[in-house]
Amino acid sequence: MRAMKLAAPGGLDKLVLTDVERSEPGAGEIQVEIRASSLNFHDYAVVTGLLPTDDGRIPLSDGAGVITAVGDAVEAFQVGDRVLSHFFPNWGDGPAGFEKIQGIPGDNIDGFAAQTVTAPSRAFSRMPANLDFEQAATLTCAGLTAWRALMVETHLRPGDWVLVQGSGGVSVFALQFAKMMGCKVVATSSSEDKLQRLASLGADRLINYREVTNWGAQVLAMTDGHGADLVVEVGGSGTVPQSVRAVAFGGCISMIGVLTGFSGEVPTAELFQKNARISGITVGSQAHQRDMIAAVEANGLQPVIDSSYPLEALADAFRHQESQQHFGKICVSI
Ligand SMILES: NC(=O)c1ccc[n+]([C@@H]2O[C@H](COP(=O)([O-])OP(=O)(O)OC[C@H]3O[C@@H](n4cnc5c(N)ncnc54)[C@H](OP(=O)(O)O)[C@@H]3O)[C@@H](O)[C@H]2O)c1
């Protein structure tokens, strides 16, 4: 079978399509023919060497496919089942813990840029019945992160305001989940065209963050002084000061992303005066993923796919992501 491997120290020109031996499943394992994956900023950081990994690593954390063989003592699945990978194979349920978030596919262990993957059955859940493989593959990282920010870490109510930043994978899912639960959404983007597409997905208020650099105050004005009950913070250091300005009294900034850098200043007094909190999250557990899948099915949610690339064009897919021209998710068909 073929797999894309990354040669050290990383870089888009270090991705090489290679023949790899397929392994049979041992006890507790399943063999999955992978049909699709999707790109996340985390994957980009791995393949470009920003997050160093082992020489020869198979990248990509997201994978959806069909089970082709089942090892002994696997009761949850059978051959032919359509399955979706978990970002954290070791985090079943309960609160996050250091051990639970080790062993990320495509980072610390081999991922899903491969035609076949053999792994413990706990590394997969069943796929949503209403989605195809590419759509399903978008859920593992971006979908679940947005789900946890909205549904697990905060106690949002219908009518509350949610702020989403830009039109990448996490943000578009956050917009879709927010509308699904009856919240109102302020969406920001660098592009007028993308703002209109965010509006067509239900965004109630729009801000071009390139033109309106103090957009935090604009969020307050647009929400009659209330602010955002939840800020889905994907920008990081460059956006936190505006997010603190935008957040509502008693609101939450869900600290997710690093698109503008890894550390920066926080307006601490403004934060505590609002009795607001910043809450860091890493994707979510397998139990969170099962809940999300149930909600995706019940609501007929359709992930927003920007484009799809064949496995052999993985480097081009990452170049497209790097250009930030995409809207929603970039997929890989395998
Ligand atoms: N903590 C976690 O568990 C977790 C999980 C998933 C992702 N993340 C992080 O979340 C971030 C987003 O991930 P992703 O996969 O959704 O990325 P992505 O799809 O690559 O998002 C790219 C988009 O982000 C927007 N953007 C860039 N700079 C911005 C800024 N200064 N203000 C507002 N929007 C900006 C742009 O949208 P426009 O073109 O519309 O401006 C851009 O197209 C990344 O840093 C990623 O590492 C963290």
PDB file of C-alpha atoms in Angstrom, residues 31-36 63-68 80-85 112 115 124-125 127 133 136-137:
ATOM      1  CA  GLN A  31      -7.422  -2.711   9.775  1.00  0.00           C
ATOM      2  CA  VAL A  32      -9.016   0.247   7.967  1.00  0.00           C
ATOM      3  CA  GLU A  33      -8.893   1.127   4.281  1.00  0.00           C
ATOM      4  CA  ILE A  34      -8.611   4.900   4.545  1.00  0.00           C
ATOM      5  CA  ARG A  35     -10.745   6.804   2.027  1.00  0.00           C
ATOM      6  CA  ALA A  36     -10.296  10.418   3.139  1.00  0.00           C
ATOM      7  CA  GLY A  63      -9.019   9.632   8.816  1.00  0.00           C
ATOM      8  CA  ALA A  64     -12.250   8.068   7.597  1.00  0.00           C
ATOM      9  CA  GLY A  65     -12.576   4.682   5.932  1.00  0.00           C
ATOM     10  CA  VAL A  66     -13.910   1.142   5.876  1.00  0.00           C
ATOM     11  CA  ILE A  67     -12.851  -1.766   8.092  1.00  0.00           C
ATOM     12  CA  THR A  68     -11.199  -4.541   6.067  1.00  0.00           C
ATOM     13  CA  GLY A  80     -17.413  -3.329   6.335  1.00  0.00           C
ATOM     14  CA  ASP A  81     -18.169  -0.759   9.061  1.00  0.00           C
ATOM     15  CA  ARG A  82     -17.459   2.863   8.120  1.00  0.00           C
ATOM     16  CA  VAL A  83     -15.257   4.439  10.808  1.00  0.00           C
ATOM     17  CA  LEU A  84     -13.766   7.790  11.772  1.00  0.00           C
ATOM     18  CA  SER A  85     -10.494   8.333  13.634  1.00  0.00           C
ATOM     19  CA  PHE A 112      -3.800   8.749   8.023  1.00  0.00           C
ATOM     20  CA  GLN A 115      -4.156   3.694   2.065  1.00  0.00           C
ATOM     21  CA  PHE A 124     -11.981   4.934  15.920  1.00  0.00           C
ATOM     22  CA  SER A 125     -15.672   5.649  16.291  1.00  0.00           C
ATOM     23  CA  MET A 127     -18.883   7.425  11.040  1.00  0.00           C
ATOM     24  CA  PHE A 133     -15.838   9.913   3.791  1.00  0.00           C
ATOM     25  CA  ALA A 136     -16.683  12.734   7.963  1.00  0.00           C
ATOM     26  CA  ALA A 137     -12.914  13.224   7.961  1.00  0.00           C
TER      27      ALA A 137
END
